[in-house]
mmCIF file of C-alpha atoms and ligand atoms in Angstrom:
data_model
loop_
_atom_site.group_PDB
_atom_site.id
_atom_site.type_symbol
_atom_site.label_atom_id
_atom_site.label_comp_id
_atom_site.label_asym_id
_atom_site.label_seq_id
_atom_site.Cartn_x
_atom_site.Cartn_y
_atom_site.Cartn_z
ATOM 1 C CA UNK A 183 34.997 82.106 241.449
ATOM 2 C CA UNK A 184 34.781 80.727 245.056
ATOM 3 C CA UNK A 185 31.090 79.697 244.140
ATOM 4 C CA UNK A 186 32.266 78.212 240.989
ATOM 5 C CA UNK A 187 34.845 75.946 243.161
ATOM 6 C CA UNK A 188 32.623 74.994 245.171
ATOM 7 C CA UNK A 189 29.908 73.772 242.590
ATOM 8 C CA UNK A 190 32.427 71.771 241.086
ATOM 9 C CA UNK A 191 33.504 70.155 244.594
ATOM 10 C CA UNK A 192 30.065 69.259 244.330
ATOM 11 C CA UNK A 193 29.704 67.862 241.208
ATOM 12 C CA UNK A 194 32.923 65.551 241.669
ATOM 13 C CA UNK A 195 31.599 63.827 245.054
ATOM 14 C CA UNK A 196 28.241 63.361 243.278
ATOM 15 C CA UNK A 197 30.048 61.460 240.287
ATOM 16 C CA UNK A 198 32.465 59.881 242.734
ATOM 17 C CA UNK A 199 29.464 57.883 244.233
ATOM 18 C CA UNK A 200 28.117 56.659 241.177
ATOM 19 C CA UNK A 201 31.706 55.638 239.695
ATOM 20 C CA UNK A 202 31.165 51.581 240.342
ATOM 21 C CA UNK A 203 34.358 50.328 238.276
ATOM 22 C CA UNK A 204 37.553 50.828 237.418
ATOM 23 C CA UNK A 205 37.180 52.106 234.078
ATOM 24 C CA UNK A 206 34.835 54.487 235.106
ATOM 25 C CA UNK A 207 36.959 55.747 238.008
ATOM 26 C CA UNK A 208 39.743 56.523 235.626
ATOM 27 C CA UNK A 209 37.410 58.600 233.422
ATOM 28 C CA UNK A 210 36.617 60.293 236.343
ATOM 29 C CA UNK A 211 40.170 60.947 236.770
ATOM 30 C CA UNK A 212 40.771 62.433 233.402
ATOM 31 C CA UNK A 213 37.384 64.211 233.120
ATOM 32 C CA UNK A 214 38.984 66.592 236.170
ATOM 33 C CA UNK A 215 42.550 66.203 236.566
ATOM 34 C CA UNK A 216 43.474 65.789 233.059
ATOM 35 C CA UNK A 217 45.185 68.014 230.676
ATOM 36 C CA UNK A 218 42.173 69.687 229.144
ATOM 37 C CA UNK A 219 40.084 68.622 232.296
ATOM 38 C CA UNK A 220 37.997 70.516 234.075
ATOM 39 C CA UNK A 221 40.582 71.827 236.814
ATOM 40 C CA UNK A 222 42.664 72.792 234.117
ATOM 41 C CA UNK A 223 40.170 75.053 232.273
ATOM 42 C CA UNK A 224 39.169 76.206 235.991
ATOM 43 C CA UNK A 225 43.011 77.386 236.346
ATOM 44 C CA UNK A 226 42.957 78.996 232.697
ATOM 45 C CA UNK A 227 39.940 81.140 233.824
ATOM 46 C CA UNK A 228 42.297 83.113 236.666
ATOM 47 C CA UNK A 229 43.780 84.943 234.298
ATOM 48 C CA UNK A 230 40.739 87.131 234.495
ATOM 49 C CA UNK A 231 41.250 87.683 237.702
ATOM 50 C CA UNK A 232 43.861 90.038 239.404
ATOM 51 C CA UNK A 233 46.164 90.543 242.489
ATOM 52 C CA UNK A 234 44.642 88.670 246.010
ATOM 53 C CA UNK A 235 41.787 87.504 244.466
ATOM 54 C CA UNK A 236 43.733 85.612 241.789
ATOM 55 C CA UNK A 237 46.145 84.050 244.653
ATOM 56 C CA UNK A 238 43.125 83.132 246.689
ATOM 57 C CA UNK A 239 41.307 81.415 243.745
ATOM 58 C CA UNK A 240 44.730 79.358 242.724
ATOM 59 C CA UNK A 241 44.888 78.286 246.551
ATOM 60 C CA UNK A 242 41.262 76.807 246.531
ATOM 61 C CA UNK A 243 41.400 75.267 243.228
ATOM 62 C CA UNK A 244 44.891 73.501 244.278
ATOM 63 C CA UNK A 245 43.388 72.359 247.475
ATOM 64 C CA UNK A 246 40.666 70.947 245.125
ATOM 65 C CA UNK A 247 43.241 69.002 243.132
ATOM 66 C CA UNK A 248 44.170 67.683 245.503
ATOM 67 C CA UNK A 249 41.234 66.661 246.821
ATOM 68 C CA UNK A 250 40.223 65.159 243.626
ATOM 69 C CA UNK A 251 43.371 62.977 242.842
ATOM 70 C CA UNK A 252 43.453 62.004 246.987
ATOM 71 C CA UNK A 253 39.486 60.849 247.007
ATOM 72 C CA UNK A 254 39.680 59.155 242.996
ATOM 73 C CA UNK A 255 43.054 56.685 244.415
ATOM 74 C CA UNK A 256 41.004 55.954 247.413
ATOM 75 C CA UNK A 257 38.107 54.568 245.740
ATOM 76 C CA UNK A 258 40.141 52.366 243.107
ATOM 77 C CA UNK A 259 42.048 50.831 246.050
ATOM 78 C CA UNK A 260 38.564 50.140 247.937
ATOM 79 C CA UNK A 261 37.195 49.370 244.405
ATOM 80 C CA UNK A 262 40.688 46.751 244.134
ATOM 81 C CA UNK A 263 40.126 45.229 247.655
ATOM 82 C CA UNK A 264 36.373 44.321 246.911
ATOM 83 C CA UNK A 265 37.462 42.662 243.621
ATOM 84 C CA UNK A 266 39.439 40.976 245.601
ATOM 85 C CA UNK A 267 37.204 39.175 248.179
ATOM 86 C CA UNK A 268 35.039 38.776 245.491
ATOM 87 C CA UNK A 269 37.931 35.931 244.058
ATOM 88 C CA UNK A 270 38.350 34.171 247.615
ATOM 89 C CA UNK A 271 34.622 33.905 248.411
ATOM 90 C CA UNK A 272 33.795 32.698 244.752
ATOM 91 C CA UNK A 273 34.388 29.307 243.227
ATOM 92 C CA UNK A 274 38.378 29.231 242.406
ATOM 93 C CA UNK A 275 38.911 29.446 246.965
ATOM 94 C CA UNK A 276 40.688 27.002 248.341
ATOM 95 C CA UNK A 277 40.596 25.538 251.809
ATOM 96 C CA UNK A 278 44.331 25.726 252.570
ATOM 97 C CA UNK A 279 43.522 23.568 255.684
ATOM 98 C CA UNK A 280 42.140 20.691 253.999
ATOM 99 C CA UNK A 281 44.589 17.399 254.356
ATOM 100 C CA UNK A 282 46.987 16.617 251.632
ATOM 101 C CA UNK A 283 44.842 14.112 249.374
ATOM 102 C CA UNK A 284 46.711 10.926 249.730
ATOM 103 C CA UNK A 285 45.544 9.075 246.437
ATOM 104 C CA UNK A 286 48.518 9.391 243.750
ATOM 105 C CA UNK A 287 48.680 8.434 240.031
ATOM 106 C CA UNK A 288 50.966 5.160 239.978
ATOM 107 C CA UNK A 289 53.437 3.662 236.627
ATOM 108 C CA UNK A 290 51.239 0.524 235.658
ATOM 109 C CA UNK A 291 53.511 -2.613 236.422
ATOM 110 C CA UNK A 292 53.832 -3.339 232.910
ATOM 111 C CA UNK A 293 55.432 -0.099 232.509
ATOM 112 C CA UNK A 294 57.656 -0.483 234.900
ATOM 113 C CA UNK A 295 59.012 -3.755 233.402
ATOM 114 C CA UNK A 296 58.879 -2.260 230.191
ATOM 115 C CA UNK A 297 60.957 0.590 231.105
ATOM 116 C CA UNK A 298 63.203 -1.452 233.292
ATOM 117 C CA UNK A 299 63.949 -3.595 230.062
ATOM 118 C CA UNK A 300 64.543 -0.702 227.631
ATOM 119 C CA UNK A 301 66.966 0.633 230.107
ATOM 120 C CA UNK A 302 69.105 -2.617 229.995
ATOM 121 C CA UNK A 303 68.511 -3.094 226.267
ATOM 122 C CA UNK A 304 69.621 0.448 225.783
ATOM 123 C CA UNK A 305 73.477 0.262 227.437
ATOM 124 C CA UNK A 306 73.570 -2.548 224.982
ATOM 125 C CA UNK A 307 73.757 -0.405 221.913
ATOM 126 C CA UNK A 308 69.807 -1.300 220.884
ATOM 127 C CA UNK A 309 67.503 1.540 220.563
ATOM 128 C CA UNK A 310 63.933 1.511 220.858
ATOM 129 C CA UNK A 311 60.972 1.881 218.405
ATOM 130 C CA UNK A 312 57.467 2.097 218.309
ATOM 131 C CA UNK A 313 55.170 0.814 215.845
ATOM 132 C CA UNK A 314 51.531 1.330 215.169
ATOM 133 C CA UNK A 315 48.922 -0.845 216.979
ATOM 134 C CA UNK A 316 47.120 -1.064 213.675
ATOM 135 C CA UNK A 317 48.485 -3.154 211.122
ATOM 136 C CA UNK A 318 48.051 -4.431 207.864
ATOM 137 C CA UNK A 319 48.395 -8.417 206.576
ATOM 138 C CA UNK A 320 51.175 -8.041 204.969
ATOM 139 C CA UNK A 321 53.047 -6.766 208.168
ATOM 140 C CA UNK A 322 51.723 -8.964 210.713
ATOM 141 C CA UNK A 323 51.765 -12.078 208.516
ATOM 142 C CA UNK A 324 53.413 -12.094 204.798
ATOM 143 C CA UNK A 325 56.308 -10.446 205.463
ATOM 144 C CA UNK A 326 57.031 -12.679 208.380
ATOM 145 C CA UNK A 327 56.764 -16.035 206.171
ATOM 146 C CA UNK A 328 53.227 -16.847 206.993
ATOM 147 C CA UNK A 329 51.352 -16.821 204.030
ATOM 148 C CA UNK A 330 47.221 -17.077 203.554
ATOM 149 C CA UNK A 331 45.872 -20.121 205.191
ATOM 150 C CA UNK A 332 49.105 -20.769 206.610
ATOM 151 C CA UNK A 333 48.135 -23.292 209.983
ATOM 152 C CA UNK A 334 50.610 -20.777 211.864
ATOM 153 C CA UNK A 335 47.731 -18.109 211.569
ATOM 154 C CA UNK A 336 45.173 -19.895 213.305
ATOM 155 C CA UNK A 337 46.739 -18.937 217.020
ATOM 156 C CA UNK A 338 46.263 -15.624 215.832
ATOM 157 C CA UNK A 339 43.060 -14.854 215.576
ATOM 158 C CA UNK A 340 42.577 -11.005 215.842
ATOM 159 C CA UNK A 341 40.216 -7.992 215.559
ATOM 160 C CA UNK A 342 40.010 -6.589 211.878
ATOM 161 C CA UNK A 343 38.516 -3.478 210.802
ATOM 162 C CA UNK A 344 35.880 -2.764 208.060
ATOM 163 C CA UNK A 345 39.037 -1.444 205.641
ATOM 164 C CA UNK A 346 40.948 -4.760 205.922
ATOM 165 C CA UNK A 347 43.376 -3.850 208.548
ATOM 166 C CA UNK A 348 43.757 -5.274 211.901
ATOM 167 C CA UNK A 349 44.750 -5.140 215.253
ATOM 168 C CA UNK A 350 48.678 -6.293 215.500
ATOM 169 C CA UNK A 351 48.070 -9.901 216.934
ATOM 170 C CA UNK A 352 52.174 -9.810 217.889
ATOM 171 C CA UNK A 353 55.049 -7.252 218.123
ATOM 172 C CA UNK A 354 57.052 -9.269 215.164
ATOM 173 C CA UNK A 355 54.706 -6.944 212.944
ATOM 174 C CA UNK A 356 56.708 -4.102 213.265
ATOM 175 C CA UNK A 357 60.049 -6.690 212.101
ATOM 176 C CA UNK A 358 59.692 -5.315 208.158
ATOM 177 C CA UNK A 359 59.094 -2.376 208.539
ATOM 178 C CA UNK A 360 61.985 -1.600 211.064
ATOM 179 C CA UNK A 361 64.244 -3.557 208.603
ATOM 180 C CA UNK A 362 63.070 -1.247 205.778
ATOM 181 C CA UNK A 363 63.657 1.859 207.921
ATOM 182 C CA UNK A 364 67.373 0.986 209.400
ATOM 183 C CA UNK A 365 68.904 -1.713 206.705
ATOM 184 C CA UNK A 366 71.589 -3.491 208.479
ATOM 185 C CA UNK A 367 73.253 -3.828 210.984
ATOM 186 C CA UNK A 368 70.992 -2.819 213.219
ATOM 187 C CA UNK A 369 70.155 -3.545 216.751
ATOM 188 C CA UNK A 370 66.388 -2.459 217.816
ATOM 189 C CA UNK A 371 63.984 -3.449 220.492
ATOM 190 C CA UNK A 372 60.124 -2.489 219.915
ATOM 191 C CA UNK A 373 57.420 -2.869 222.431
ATOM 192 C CA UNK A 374 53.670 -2.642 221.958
ATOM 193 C CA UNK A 375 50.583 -3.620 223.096
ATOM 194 C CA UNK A 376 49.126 -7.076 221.265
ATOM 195 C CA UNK A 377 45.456 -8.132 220.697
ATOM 196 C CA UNK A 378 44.102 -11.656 219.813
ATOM 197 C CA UNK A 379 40.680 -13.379 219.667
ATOM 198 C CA UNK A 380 41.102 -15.325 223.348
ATOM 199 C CA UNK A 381 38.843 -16.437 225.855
ATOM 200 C CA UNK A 382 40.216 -15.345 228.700
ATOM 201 C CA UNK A 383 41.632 -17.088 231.921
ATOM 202 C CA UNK A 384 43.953 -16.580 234.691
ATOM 203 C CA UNK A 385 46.803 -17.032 231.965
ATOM 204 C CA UNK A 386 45.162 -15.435 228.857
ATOM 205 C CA UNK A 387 44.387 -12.155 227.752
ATOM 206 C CA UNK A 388 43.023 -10.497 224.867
ATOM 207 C CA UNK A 389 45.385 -7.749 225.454
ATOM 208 C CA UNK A 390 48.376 -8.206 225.993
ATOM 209 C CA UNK A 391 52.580 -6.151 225.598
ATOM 210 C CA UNK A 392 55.347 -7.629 224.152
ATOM 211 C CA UNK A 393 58.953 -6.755 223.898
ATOM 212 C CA UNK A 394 60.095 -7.952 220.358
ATOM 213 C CA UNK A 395 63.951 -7.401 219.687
ATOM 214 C CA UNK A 396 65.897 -7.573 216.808
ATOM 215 C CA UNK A 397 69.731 -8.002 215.871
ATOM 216 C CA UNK A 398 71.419 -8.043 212.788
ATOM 217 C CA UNK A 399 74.961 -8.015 211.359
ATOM 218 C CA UNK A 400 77.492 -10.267 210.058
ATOM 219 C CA UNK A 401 78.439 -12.874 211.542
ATOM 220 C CA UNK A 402 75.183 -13.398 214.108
ATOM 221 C CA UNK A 403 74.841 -16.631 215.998
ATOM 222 C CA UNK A 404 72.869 -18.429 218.337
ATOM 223 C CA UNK A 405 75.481 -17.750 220.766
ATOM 224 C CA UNK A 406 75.094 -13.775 220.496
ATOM 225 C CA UNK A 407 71.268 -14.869 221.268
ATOM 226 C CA UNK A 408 72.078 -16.909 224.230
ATOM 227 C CA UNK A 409 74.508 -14.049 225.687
ATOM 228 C CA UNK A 410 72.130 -11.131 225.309
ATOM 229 C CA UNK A 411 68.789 -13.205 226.422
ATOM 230 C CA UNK A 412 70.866 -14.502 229.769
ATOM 231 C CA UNK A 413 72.166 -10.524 230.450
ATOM 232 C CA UNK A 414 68.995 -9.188 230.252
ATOM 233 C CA UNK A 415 67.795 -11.655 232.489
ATOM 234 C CA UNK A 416 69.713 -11.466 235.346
ATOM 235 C CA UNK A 417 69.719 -8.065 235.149
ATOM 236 C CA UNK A 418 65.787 -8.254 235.329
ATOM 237 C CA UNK A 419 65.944 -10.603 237.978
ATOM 238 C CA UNK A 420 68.830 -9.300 239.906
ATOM 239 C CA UNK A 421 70.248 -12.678 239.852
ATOM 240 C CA UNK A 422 72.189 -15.245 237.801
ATOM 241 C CA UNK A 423 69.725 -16.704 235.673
ATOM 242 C CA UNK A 424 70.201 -19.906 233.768
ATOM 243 C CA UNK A 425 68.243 -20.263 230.065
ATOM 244 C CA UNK A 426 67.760 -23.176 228.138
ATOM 245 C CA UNK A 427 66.837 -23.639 224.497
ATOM 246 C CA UNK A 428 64.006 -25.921 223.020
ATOM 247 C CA UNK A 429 62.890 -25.929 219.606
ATOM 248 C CA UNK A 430 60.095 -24.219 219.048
ATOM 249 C CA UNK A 431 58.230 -23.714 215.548
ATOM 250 C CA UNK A 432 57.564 -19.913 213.755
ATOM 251 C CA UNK A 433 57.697 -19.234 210.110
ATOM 252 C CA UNK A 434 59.914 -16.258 210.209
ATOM 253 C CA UNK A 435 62.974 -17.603 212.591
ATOM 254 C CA UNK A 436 65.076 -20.558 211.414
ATOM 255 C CA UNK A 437 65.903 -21.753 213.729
ATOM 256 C CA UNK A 438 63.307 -21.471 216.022
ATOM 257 C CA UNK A 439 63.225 -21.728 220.262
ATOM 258 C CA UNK A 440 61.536 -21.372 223.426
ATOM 259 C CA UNK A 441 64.108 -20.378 225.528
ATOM 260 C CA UNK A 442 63.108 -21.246 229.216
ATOM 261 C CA UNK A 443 64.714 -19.810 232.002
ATOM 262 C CA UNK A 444 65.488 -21.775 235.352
ATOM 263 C CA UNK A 445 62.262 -21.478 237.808
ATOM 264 C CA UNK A 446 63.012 -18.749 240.425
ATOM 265 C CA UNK A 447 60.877 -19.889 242.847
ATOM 266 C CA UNK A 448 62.384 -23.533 243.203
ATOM 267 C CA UNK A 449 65.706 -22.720 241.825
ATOM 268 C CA UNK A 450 65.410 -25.224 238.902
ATOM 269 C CA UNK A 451 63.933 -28.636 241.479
ATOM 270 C CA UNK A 452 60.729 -28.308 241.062
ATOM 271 C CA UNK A 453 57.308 -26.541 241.982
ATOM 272 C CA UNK A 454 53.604 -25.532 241.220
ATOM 273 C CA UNK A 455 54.835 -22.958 239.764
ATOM 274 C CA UNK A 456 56.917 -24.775 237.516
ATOM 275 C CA UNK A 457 54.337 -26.991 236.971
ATOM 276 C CA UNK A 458 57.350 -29.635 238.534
ATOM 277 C CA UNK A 459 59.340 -29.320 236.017
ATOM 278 C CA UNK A 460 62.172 -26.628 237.423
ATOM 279 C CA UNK A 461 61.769 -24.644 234.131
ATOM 280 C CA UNK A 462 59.546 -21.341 233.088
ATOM 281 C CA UNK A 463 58.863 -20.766 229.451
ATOM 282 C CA UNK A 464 59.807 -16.989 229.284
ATOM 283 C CA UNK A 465 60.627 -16.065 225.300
ATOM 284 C CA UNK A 466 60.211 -17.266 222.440
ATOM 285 C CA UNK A 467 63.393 -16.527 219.504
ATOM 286 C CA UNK A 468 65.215 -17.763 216.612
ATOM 287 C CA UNK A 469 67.630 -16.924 213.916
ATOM 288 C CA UNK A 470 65.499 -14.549 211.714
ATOM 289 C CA UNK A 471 64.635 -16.663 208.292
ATOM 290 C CA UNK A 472 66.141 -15.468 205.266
ATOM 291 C CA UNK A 473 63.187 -14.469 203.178
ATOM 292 C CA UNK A 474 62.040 -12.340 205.910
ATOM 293 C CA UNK A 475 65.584 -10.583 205.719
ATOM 294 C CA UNK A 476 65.261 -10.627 201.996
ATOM 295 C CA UNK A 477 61.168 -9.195 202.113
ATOM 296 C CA UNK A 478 63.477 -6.519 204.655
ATOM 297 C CA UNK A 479 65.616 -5.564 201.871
ATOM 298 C CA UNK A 480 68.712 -7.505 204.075
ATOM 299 C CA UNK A 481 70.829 -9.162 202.090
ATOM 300 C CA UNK A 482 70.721 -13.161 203.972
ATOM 301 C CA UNK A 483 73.865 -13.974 202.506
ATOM 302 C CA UNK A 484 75.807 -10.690 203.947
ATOM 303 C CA UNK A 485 73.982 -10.740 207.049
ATOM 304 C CA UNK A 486 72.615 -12.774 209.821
ATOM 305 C CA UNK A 487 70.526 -11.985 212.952
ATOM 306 C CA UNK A 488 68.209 -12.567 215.642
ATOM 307 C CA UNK A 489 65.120 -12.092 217.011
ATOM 308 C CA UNK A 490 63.098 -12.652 220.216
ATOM 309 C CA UNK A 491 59.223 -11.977 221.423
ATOM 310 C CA UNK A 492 59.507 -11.594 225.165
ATOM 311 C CA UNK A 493 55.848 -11.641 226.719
ATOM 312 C CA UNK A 494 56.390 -7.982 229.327
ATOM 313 C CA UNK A 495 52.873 -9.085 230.166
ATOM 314 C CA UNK A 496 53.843 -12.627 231.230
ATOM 315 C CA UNK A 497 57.485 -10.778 232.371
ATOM 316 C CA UNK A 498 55.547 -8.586 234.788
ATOM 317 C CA UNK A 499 53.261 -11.198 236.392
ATOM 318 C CA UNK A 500 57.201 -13.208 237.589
ATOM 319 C CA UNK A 501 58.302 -10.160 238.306
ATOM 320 C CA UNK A 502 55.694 -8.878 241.035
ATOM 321 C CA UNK A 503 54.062 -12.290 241.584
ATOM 322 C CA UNK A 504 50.482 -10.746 239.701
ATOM 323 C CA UNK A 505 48.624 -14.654 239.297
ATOM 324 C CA UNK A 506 45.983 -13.555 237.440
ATOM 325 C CA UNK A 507 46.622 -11.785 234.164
ATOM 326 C CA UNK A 508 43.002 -9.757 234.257
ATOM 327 C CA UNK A 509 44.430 -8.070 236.816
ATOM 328 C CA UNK A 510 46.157 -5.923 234.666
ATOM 329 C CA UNK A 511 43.428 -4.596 232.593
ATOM 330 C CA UNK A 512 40.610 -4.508 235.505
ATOM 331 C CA UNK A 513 41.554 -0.373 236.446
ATOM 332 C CA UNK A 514 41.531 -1.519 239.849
ATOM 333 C CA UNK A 515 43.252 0.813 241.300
ATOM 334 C CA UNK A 516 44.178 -0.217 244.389
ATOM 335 C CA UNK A 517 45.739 -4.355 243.250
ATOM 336 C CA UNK A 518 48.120 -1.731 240.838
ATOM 337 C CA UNK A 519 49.160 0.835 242.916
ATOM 338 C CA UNK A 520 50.888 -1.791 245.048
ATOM 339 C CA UNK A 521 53.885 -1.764 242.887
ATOM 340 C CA UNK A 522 54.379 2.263 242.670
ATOM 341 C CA UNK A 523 58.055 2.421 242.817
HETATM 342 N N1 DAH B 1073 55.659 -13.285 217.497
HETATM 343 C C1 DAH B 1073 55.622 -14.557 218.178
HETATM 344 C C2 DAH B 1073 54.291 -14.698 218.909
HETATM 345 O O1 DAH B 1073 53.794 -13.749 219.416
HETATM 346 C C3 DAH B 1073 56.758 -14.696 219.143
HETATM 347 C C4 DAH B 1073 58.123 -14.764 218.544
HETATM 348 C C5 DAH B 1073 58.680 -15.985 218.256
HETATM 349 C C6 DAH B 1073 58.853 -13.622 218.260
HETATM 350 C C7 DAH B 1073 59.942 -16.091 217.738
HETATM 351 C C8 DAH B 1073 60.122 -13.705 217.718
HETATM 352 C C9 DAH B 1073 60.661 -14.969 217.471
HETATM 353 O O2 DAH B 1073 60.873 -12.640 217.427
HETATM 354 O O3 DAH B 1073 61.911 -15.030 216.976
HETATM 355 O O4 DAH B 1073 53.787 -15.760 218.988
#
């Protein structure tokens, strides 16, 4: 029996070397220490014996046990611990020492505006809506009371796609649609990026965000117009800002307005910025025509309303002093970060 222990001691340390993983380790494990392993059947064989010999035999097969289970834990920790340094000194380490990197992601200004005029818009009782950037005629044009070969479409120029749809030359596109999807009253604001055929300059884009807003209920009036155009703007600007109304000519508001707002450079005298003449053209807005409220499904002679086309592009550029609009679009990194709030 002793011989037989002994052979099997043997055995074990022999497959103990040439267990390499963790899987096989636990084999191993079960191929001695189990149930029906080997130790077992060793233990089953006593019964054979008698008296001393018997006690003897149980003591050395125990001891073995032990052995076994003591030697087959300390090979799947040192087994563990290799696995382990194999992580750090492989591809996923990290240098914990390294400086912080000091480059962060940063809101684009226009973003910021953007957001900043939601916000305002929003404790107004407007919500806020987007639209597709890809539109069709009827959206960007017919339902907004400019017909084919209407003159109005030649400053809108735009990039169309091979099935007849086109890039949304101005945020009024989404106007229809939004009056379709709410009825009245309503009060929504929309924002989206705008494209048109431009050559470009310090002013001029061919990309471009607007913040169109609508408002519509009974009883509507210029003066609700005035009120809401003048709160927003101070509240942009941090300051009281004066607005003035000029006519201005688009097919779907009637009637129709620049409304300039008092320079804030000059405070209204006069300045290059200005161009001298103490006034910045900010937005134009109107009283929304009543065929487009009709083409809406509104009913024009139930309800009235508004609507305005604020330029967040041209918005931004006051706001952080950007002079030329390129700027925006150039992914230089470093001219945009400067207004990471
Ligand atoms: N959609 C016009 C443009 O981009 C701007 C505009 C004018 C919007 C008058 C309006 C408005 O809502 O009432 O040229």
């Amino acid at each position: 029996m002793e011989q037989k222990i002994t052979s099997l001691r043997e055995q074990f340390t022999l497959a103990l070397n040439n267990a390499a993983s963790a899987a096989a380790l636990e084999a191993l494990r079960v191929e001695y220490l189990g149930k029906k392993g080997l130790l077992a059947e060793l233990m089953q064989s006593l019964r054979t014996l008698s008296g001393d010999e018997k006690k003897q035999a149980g003591q050395l097969i125990n001891t073995l046990k032990n052995e076994v289970d003591g030697l087959v834990r300390a090979a799947a920790e040192t087994l563990q611990k290799e696995e382990q340094k194999r992580q750090i000194n492989s591809a996923k380490r990290y240098d914990v020492t390294l400086p912080e990197r000091t480059e962060h992601g940063s809101y684009h200004p226009i973003s910021l505006v953007q957001r900043e005029v939601e916000r305002i818009f929003v404790t107004m009782g407007f919500t806020v809506e987007e639209y597709p950037e890809v539109v069709d005629d009827y959206h960007c044009f017919e339902a907004l009371n400019i017909p084919k070969h209407h003159p109005a479409r030649d400053m809108q120029d735009t990039y169309y796609l091979s099935n007849g749809q086109l890039l949304k030359t101005h945020t009024s596109a989404a106007q229809n649609a939004i009056m379709r999807k709410y009825g009245a009253p309503l009060r929504v604001i929309f924002p989206g990026r705008c494209f048109r055929n431009e050559s470009t300059d310090a002013c001029h884009e061919n990309t471009f965000f607007q913040m169109e807003g609508i408002m519509i209920d009974r009883d509507i009036s210029i003066a609700n117009l005035i009120y809401f155009m003048k709160t927003m703007l101070s509240e942009v600007f941090q300051r009281d800002v004066k607005v003035r109304l000029r006519p201005g000519f688009f097919p779907f508001v009637e009637p129709g307005f620049e409304l300039d707002i008092s320079c804030l450079n000059c405070g209204g005298v006069g300045c290059p910025s200005c161009k001298n003449s103490g006034w910045l053209e900010l937005c134009p807005c109107g009283m929304i025509h009543p065929r487009v409220l009709e083409m809406g499904g509104i009913d024009p002679d139930e309800y009235t309303g508004f609507a305005f086309g604020l330029g967040l592009t041209r918005l931004a550029m006051m706001r952080y002093g950007v002079k030329d609009i390129r700027d925006f679009n150039s992914g230089n990194l470093k001219a945009l970060a400067q207004f990471t709030q």
